[in-house]
Tab-separated table of C-alpha atoms in Angstrom:
chain	number	residue	atom	x	y	z
Y	1	UNK	CA	243.900	-36.512	16.492
Y	2	UNK	CA	243.194	-32.877	16.964
Y	3	UNK	CA	246.847	-32.231	18.315
Y	4	UNK	CA	248.251	-34.081	15.306
Y	5	UNK	CA	246.298	-31.884	12.910
Y	6	UNK	CA	247.122	-28.617	14.786
Y	7	UNK	CA	250.667	-29.202	15.607
Y	8	UNK	CA	251.720	-31.856	13.010
Y	9	UNK	CA	254.067	-33.579	15.298
Y	10	UNK	CA	253.501	-34.517	19.055
Y	11	UNK	CA	256.801	-33.163	19.755
Y	12	UNK	CA	255.717	-29.580	18.770
Y	13	UNK	CA	252.603	-29.610	21.269
Y	14	UNK	CA	252.689	-26.632	23.756
Y	15	UNK	CA	253.380	-27.965	27.233
Y	16	UNK	CA	250.568	-26.080	28.916
Y	17	UNK	CA	247.912	-27.260	26.308
Y	18	UNK	CA	249.389	-30.879	26.240
Y	19	UNK	CA	249.275	-30.712	30.222
Y	20	UNK	CA	245.746	-29.543	30.310
Y	21	UNK	CA	244.650	-32.164	27.948
Y	22	UNK	CA	246.220	-35.006	29.883
Y	23	UNK	CA	244.081	-37.418	31.935
Y	24	UNK	CA	244.010	-36.470	35.610
Y	25	UNK	CA	246.055	-38.484	38.151
Y	26	UNK	CA	243.842	-40.151	40.780
Y	27	UNK	CA	242.507	-37.832	43.463
Y	28	UNK	CA	244.067	-34.945	41.565
Y	29	UNK	CA	243.023	-31.968	39.329
Y	30	UNK	CA	246.013	-32.233	37.037
Y	31	UNK	CA	247.788	-34.921	34.910
Y	32	UNK	CA	251.440	-36.091	35.457
Y	33	UNK	CA	253.187	-33.359	33.315
Y	34	UNK	CA	251.499	-30.344	35.203
Y	35	UNK	CA	251.722	-32.050	38.706
Y	36	UNK	CA	255.514	-32.744	38.050
Y	37	UNK	CA	256.138	-29.036	37.003
Y	38	UNK	CA	254.179	-27.527	39.951
Y	39	UNK	CA	255.798	-29.960	42.475
Y	40	UNK	CA	259.193	-29.180	41.117
Y	41	UNK	CA	258.553	-25.501	41.090
Y	42	UNK	CA	257.576	-25.401	44.856
Y	43	UNK	CA	260.439	-27.726	45.770
Y	44	UNK	CA	262.933	-25.316	44.306
Y	45	UNK	CA	261.199	-22.253	45.931
Y	46	UNK	CA	261.517	-23.853	49.419
Y	47	UNK	CA	264.938	-25.086	48.953
Y	48	UNK	CA	265.999	-21.572	47.693
Y	49	UNK	CA	264.216	-19.778	50.500
Y	50	UNK	CA	266.909	-19.025	53.239
Y	51	UNK	CA	264.052	-18.197	55.782
Y	52	UNK	CA	262.299	-21.615	55.287
Y	53	UNK	CA	262.432	-23.305	58.694
Y	54	UNK	CA	264.015	-26.474	57.435
Y	55	UNK	CA	266.897	-24.554	55.760
Y	56	UNK	CA	267.721	-22.885	59.102
Y	57	UNK	CA	270.676	-24.795	60.488
Y	58	UNK	CA	270.352	-22.944	63.961
Y	59	UNK	CA	266.988	-24.787	64.612
Y	60	UNK	CA	267.160	-28.131	66.814
Y	61	UNK	CA	265.532	-31.236	65.836
Y	62	UNK	CA	263.089	-30.564	68.463
Y	63	UNK	CA	262.257	-27.128	67.039
Y	64	UNK	CA	261.625	-28.461	63.712
Y	65	UNK	CA	259.509	-31.288	65.104
Y	66	UNK	CA	257.437	-28.495	66.832
Y	67	UNK	CA	257.046	-26.540	63.745
Y	68	UNK	CA	256.034	-29.550	61.554
Y	69	UNK	CA	253.445	-30.453	64.242
Y	70	UNK	CA	251.830	-26.928	63.941
Y	71	UNK	CA	248.547	-26.638	62.249
Y	72	UNK	CA	246.393	-23.704	61.203
Y	73	UNK	CA	243.858	-24.893	63.850
Y	74	UNK	CA	246.693	-24.663	66.587
Y	75	UNK	CA	247.582	-21.186	65.344
Y	76	UNK	CA	243.985	-20.068	65.676
Y	77	UNK	CA	243.601	-21.523	69.214
Y	78	UNK	CA	246.851	-20.124	70.408
Y	79	UNK	CA	246.193	-16.579	69.258
Y	80	UNK	CA	242.509	-16.110	69.699
Y	81	UNK	CA	239.922	-16.946	72.515
Y	82	UNK	CA	238.827	-20.023	70.756
Y	83	UNK	CA	239.610	-22.932	72.907
Y	84	UNK	CA	238.691	-25.648	70.360
Y	85	UNK	CA	238.504	-25.909	66.645
Y	86	UNK	CA	238.277	-28.814	64.225
Y	87	UNK	CA	241.661	-30.342	63.288
Y	88	UNK	CA	241.025	-29.762	59.596
Y	89	UNK	CA	240.242	-26.095	59.868
Y	90	UNK	CA	240.074	-25.549	56.106
Y	91	UNK	CA	236.911	-27.704	56.058
Y	92	UNK	CA	233.494	-27.046	57.711
Y	93	UNK	CA	232.664	-29.404	60.517
Y	94	UNK	CA	229.706	-31.756	59.795
Y	95	UNK	CA	226.468	-30.302	61.515
Y	96	UNK	CA	224.691	-33.117	63.463
Y	97	UNK	CA	221.033	-31.744	63.980
């Protein structure tokens, strides 16, 4: 109702304002419009990046599989004296006291 008053026609709604007003998708902080825009932007950035590992024709299937299996936790363990770390390294491990 407010959009109709402000814009007069739904086809005139600013995409950012309309996207922010959308109901969020399940388990997501955005609605369908902004989710689609962001996903498409990242896909285009990745496809256009000549250094992205999946765009490198010199890598073998085995090399790509190794890279896909690499996580931040594995990088930390390989490059520090930390022998073990939780798999989901961005999340704090539960403390069981």
